[in-house]
Short mmCIF file of C-alpha atoms in Angstrom, two decimals:
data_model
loop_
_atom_site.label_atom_id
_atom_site.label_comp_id
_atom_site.label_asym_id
_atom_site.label_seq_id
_atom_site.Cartn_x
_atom_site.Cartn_y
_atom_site.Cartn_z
CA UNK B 291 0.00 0.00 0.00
CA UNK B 292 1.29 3.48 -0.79
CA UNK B 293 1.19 6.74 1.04
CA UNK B 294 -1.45 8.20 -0.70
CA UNK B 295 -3.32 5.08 -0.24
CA UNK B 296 -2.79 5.03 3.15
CA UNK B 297 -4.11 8.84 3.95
CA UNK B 298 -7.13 7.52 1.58
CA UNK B 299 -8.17 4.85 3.38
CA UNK B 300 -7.26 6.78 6.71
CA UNK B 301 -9.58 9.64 6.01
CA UNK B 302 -12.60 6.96 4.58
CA UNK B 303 -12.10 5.27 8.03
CA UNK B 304 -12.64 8.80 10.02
CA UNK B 305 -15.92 9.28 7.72
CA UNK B 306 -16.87 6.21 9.28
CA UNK B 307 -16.04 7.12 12.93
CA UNK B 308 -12.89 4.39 12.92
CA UNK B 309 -10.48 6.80 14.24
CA UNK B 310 -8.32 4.50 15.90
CA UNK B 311 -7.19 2.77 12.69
CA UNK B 312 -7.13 5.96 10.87
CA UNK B 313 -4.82 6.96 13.27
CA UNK B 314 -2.41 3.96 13.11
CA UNK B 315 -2.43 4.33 9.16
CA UNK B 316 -1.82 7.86 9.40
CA UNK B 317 1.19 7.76 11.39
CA UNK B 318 2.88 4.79 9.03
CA UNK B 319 2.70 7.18 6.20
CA UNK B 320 3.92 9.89 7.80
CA UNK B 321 6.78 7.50 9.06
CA UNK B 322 7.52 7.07 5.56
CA UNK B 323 6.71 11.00 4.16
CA UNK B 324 6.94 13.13 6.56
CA UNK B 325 6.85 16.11 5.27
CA UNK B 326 3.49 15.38 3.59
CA UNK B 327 1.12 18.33 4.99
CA UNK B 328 -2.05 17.00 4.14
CA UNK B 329 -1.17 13.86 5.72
CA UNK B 330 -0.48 16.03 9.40
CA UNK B 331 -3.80 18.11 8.56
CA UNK B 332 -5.35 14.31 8.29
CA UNK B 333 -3.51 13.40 11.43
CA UNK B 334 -4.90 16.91 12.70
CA UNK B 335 -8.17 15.77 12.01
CA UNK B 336 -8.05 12.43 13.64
CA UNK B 337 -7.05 13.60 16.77
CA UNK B 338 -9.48 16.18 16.99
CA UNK B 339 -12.35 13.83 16.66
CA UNK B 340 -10.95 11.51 19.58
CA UNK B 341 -10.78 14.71 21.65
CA UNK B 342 -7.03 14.75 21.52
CA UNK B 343 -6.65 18.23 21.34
CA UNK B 344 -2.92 18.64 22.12
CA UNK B 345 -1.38 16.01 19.39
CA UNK B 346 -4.20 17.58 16.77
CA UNK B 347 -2.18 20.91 17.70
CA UNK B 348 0.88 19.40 17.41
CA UNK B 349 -0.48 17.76 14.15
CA UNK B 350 -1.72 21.05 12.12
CA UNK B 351 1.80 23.08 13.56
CA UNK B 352 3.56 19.99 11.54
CA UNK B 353 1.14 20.39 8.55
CA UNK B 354 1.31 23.95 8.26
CA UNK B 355 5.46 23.96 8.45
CA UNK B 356 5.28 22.05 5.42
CA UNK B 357 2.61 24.10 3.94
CA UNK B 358 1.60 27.30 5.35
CA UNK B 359 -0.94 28.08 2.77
CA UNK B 360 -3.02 24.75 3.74
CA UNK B 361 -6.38 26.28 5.16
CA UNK B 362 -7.31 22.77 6.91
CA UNK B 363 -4.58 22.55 8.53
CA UNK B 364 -5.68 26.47 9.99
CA UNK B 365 -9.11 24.79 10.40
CA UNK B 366 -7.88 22.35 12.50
CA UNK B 367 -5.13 24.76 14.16
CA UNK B 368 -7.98 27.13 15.52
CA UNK B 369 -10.24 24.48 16.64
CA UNK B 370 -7.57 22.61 18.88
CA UNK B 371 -6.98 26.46 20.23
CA UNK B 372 -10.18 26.81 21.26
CA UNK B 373 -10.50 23.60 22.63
CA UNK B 374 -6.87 24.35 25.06
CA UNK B 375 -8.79 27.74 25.71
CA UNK B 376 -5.90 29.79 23.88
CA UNK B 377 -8.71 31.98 22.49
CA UNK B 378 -6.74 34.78 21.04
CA UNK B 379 -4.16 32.40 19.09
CA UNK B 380 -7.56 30.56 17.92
CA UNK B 381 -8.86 33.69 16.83
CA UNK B 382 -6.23 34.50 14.40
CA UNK B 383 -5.63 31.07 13.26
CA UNK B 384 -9.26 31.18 11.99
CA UNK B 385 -8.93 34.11 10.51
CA UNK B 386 -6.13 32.57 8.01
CA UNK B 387 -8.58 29.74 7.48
CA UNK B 388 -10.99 32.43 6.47
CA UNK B 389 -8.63 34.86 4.48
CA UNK B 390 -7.05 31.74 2.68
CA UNK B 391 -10.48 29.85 1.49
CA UNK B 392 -13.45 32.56 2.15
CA UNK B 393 -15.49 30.31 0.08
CA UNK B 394 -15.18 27.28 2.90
CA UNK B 395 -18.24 27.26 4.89
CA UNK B 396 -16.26 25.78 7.68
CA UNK B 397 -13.68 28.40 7.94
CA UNK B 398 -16.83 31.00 8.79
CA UNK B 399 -18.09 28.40 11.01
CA UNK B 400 -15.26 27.86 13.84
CA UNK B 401 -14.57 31.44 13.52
CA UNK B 402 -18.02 31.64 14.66
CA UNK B 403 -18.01 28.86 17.22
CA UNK B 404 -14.28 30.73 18.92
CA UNK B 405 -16.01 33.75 19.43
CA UNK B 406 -19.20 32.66 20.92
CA UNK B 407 -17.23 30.28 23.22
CA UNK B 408 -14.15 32.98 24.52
CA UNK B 409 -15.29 34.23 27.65
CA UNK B 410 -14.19 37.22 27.11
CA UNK B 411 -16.68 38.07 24.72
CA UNK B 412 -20.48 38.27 25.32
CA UNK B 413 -23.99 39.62 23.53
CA UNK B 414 -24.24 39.79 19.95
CA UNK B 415 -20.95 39.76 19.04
CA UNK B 416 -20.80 41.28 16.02
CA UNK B 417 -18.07 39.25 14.24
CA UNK B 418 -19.64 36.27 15.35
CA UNK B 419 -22.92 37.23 14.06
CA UNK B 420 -21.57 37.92 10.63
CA UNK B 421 -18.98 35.19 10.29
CA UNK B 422 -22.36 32.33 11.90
CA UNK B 423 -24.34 33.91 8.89
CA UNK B 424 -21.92 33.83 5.88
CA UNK B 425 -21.18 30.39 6.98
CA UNK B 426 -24.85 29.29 6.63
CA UNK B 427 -25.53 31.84 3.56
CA UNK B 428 -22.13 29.32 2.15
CA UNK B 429 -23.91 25.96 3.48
CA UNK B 430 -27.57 26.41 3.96
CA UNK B 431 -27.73 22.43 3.86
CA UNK B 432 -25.47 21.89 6.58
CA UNK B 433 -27.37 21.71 10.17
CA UNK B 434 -24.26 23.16 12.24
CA UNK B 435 -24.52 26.41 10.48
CA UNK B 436 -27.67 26.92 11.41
CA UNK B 437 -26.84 25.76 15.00
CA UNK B 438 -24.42 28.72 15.18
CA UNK B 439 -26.62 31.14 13.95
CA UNK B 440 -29.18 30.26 16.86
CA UNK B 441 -26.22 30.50 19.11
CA UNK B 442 -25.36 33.62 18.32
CA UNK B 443 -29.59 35.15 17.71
CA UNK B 444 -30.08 33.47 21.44
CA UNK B 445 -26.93 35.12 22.88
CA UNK B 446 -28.48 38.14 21.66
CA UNK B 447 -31.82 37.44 23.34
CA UNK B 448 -33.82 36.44 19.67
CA UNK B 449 -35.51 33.57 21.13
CA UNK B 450 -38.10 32.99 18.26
CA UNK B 451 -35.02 33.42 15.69
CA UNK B 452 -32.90 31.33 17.68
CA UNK B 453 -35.55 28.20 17.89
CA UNK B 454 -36.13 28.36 13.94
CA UNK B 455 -32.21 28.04 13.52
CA UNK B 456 -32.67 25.00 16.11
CA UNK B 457 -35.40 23.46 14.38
CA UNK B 458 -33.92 23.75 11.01
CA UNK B 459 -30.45 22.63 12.36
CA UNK B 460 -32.26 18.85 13.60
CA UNK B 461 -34.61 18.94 10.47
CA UNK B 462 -31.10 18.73 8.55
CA UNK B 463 -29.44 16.37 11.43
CA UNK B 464 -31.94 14.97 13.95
CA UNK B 465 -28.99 13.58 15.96
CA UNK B 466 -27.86 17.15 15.92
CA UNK B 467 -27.80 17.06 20.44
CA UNK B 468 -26.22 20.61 20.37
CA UNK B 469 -29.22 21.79 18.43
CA UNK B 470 -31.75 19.86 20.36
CA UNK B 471 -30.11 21.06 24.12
CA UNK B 472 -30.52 24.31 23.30
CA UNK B 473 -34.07 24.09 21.89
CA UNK B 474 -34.93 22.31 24.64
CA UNK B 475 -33.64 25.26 27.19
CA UNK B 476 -35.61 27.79 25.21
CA UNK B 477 -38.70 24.96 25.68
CA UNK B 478 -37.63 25.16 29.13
CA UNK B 479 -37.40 28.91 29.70
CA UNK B 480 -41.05 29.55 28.37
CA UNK B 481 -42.69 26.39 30.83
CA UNK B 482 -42.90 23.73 28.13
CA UNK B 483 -41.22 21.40 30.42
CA UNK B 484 -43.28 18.65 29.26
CA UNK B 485 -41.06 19.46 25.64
CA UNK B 486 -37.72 20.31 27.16
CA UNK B 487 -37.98 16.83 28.93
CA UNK B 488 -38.13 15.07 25.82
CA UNK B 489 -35.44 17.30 24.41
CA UNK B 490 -32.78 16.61 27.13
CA UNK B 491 -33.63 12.83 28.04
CA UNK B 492 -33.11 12.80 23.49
CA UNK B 493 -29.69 14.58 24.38
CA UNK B 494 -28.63 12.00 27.80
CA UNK B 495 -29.15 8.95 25.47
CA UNK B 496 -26.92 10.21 22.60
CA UNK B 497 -23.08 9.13 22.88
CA UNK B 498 -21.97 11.84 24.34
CA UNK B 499 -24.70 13.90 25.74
CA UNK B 500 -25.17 12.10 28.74
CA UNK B 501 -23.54 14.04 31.50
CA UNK B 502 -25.52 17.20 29.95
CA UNK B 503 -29.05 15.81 29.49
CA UNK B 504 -28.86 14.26 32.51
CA UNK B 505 -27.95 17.31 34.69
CA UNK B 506 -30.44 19.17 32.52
CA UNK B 507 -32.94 17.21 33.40
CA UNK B 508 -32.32 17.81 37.17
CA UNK B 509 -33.17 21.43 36.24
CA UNK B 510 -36.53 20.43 34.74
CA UNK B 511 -37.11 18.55 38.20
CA UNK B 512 -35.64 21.54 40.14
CA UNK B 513 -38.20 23.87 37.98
CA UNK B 514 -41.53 21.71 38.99
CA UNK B 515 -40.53 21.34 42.59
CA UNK B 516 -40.07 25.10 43.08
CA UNK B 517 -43.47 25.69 41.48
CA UNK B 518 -44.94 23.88 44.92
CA UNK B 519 -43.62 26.94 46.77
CA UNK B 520 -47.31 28.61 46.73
CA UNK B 521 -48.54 25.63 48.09
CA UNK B 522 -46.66 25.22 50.80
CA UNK B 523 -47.34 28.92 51.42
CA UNK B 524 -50.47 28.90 51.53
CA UNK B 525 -50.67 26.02 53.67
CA UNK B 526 -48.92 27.11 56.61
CA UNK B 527 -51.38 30.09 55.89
CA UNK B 528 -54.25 28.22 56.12
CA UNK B 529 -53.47 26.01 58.78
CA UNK B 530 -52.25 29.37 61.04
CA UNK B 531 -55.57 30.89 60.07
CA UNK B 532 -57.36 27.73 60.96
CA UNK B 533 -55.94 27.46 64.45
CA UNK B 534 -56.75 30.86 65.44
CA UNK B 535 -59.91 31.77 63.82
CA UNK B 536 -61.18 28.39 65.48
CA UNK B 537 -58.79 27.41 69.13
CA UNK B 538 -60.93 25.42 70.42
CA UNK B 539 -61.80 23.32 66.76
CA UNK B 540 -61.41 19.71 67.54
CA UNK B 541 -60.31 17.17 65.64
CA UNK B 542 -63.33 17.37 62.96
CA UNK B 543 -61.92 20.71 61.86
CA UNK B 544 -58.12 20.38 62.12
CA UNK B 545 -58.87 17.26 60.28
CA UNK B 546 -60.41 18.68 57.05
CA UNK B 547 -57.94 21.42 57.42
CA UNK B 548 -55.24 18.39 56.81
CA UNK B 549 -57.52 16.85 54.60
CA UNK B 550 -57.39 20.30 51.92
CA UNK B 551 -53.43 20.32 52.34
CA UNK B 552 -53.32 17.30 50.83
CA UNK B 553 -55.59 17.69 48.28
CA UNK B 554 -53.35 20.48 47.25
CA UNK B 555 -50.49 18.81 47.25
CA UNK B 556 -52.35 15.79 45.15
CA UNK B 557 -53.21 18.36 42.65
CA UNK B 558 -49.70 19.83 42.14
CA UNK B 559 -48.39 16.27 42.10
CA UNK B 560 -51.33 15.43 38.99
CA UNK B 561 -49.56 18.54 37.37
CA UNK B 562 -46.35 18.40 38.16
CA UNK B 563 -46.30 14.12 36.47
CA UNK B 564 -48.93 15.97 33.02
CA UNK B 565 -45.49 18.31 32.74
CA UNK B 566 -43.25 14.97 31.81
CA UNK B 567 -43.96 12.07 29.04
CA UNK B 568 -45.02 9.07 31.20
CA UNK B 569 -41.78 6.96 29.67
CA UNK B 570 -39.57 9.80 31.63
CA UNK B 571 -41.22 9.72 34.70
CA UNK B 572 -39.91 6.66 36.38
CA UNK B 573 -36.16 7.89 34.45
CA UNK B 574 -36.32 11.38 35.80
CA UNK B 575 -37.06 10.27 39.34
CA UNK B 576 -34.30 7.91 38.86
CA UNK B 577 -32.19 10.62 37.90
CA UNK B 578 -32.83 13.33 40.69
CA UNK B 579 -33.20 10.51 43.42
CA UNK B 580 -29.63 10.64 44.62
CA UNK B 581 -29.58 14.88 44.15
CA UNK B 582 -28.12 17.15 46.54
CA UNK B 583 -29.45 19.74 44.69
CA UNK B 584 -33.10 18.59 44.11
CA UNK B 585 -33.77 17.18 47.92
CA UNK B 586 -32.62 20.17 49.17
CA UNK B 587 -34.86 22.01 46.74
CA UNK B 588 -38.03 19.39 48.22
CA UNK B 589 -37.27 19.91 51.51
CA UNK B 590 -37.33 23.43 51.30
CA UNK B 591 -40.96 23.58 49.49
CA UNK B 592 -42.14 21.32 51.93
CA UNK B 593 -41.15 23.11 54.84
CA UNK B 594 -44.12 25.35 55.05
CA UNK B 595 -46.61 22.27 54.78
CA UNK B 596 -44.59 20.45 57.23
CA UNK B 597 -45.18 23.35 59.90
CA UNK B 598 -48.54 23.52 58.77
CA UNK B 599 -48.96 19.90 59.81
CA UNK B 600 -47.27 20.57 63.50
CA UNK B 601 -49.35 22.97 63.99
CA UNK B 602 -52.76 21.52 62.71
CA UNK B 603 -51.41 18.31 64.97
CA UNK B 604 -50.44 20.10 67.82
CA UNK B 605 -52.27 23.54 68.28
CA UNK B 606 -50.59 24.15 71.53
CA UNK B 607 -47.92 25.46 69.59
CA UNK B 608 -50.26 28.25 67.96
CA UNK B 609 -48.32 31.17 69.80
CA UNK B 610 -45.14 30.43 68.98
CA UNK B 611 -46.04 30.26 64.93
CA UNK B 612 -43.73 33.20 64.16
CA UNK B 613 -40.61 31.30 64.96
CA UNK B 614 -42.09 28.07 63.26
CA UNK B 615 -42.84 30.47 60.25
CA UNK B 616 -39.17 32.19 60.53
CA UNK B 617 -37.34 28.43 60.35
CA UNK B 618 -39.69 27.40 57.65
CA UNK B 619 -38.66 30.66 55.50
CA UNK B 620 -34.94 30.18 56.43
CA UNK B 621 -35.15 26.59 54.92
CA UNK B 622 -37.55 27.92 52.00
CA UNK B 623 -35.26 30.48 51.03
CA UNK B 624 -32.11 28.95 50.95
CA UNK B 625 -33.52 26.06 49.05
CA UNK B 626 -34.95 28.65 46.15
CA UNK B 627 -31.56 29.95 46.41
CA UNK B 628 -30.27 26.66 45.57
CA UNK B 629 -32.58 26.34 43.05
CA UNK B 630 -31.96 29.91 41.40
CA UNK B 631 -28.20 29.14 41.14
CA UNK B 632 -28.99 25.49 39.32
CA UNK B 633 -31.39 27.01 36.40
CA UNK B 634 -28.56 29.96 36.02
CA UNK B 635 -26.19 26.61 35.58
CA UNK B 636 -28.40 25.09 32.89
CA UNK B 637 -25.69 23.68 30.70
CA UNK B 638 -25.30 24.70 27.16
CA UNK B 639 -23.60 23.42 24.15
CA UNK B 640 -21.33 25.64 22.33
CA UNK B 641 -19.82 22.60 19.49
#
């Protein structure tokens, strides 16, 4: 087998996801060229996709000392960048990608996907914006450049622009999971939780979308708990009001007192299951079971109803419902604190 026929067969086996053997090809024929630079922008390549970020640097530096003109190789230069976090250098390297081949969708593209990932830079970035938009006016048939376009239309608060990009992006590629995340979060954001559950459970049962559904999904869980907050509310309000508007009620009246607390909670439990496809329920509680996050979220809602209950239960304890209302707020509080900090964390996907 020759060279050429090895970097052939190496780059047919990375169309088919076989990056291993690619790999092991790749580096026989550079063994025997190695000065070939679109054999080290293959290499480049290969160890991109198996999240090798440092040798597919190393790779595209090799390919582009042979060749400096060789806009993959820049392709694959800025991407590894960005990947390290060495924004600026990732930046520029794009930008000879771009200058070099400004017909190449993909140049546009990972200029695009740089800038919307650098910390540094946040909004509606206006390079980003133009360079997610050329890429997609270049490739309208390609599904990632309409995920970047959403990308940047929902970093600049579009959310109706943003979700046709998203929907376009999955008609193109349905296992598009960077596409479907973020749809999903902008299902989320409006109370279509029933939809974003579908979206992200779709996302944790791709290859490698698991640890992001899945801690999505805690969000969706997080969401429907803290919606039980009025009810708790309102029954340590009616249970206070109970007690005093009737001291000496007996057990007939604290009774169907307890009796409508539960009937509210059975309600918001009938809701809270309608929000989530029945094949996710028995998943999702799976999921949030062993949460830190999402029992300390419960336990906070429930606080309210719980001191409702002592004080239906025991009514001796009537005066002293201000500090039984002060520890139940503490624990509330903190809880929807918790709670407010996880839905800020809602992961997203940048690639």
């Amino acid at each position: 087998m020759t060279t050429a026929d090895r970097v052939a067969r190496a780059r047919a086996l990375m169309d088919l996801g076989r990056h291993d053997q690619a790999r092991g090809l790749l580096a026989e024929a550079l063994a025997e060229m190695p000065g070939d630079a679109a054999a080290w922008s293959s290499m480049a390549r290969c160890c991109y996709r198996t999240d090798d970020f440092e040798s597919a640097l190393h790779a595209a530096d090799q390919a582009l000392a042979h060749n400096p003109a060789l806009a993959a190789a820049w392709r694959w230069r800025a991407l590894s960048l960005a990947e390290l976090k060495r924004w600026q250098e990732a930046h520029r390297a794009a930008a000879e990608a771009v200058g070099r081949e400004p017909q190449n969708w993909s140049g546009h593209m990972i200029m695009a996907r740089g800038l919307l990932a650098d910390p540094a830079r946040g909004g509606d970035d206006r390079r980003a914006r133009d360079a997610a938009h050329r890429a997609r006016e270049l490739a309208p048939h390609e599904a990632e450049t309409h995920f970047y376009a959403g990308r940047v239309a929902e970093r600049a608060g579009r959310e109706a622009e943003a979700e046709a990009c998203y929907r376009e992006a999955l008609r193109l590629n349905p296992e598009q999971r960077s596409a479907r995340n973020q749809l999903a979060l902008i299902q989320m954001r409006r109370g279509e939780n029933y939809a974003a559950a579908q979206g992200f459970a779709a996302v944790a049962a791709s290859a490698k979308g698991a640890e992001l559904g899945i801690h999505n999904l805690k969000v969706v869980a997080v969401r429907l708990i803290s919606r039980a907050r009025w009810i708790s509310v309102g029954a340590l309000a009616v249970a206070e009001a109970g007690v005093i508007a009737v001291p000496d009620g007996g057990w007939a009246v604290r009774g169907a007192l307890m009796a409508a607390l539960l009937v509210g909670w059975a309600v918001w439990a009938v809701w809270a299951a309608r929000q989530v496809p029945p094949q996710l329920r028995m998943p999702l509680l799976r999921t949030v079971r062993g949460s830190a996050y999402v029992l300390l979220v419960l336990l906070g809602v429930a606080a309210f109803t719980l001191a409702a209950f002592v004080l239906l239960l025991v009514p001796a304890l009537a005066p002293f419902w201000g500090e039984v209302v002060l520890a139940a707020v503490a624990l509330q509080l903190t809880a929807l604190r918790t709670a407010a900090v996880l839905v800020r964390k809602a992961k997203q996907r940048v690639e």
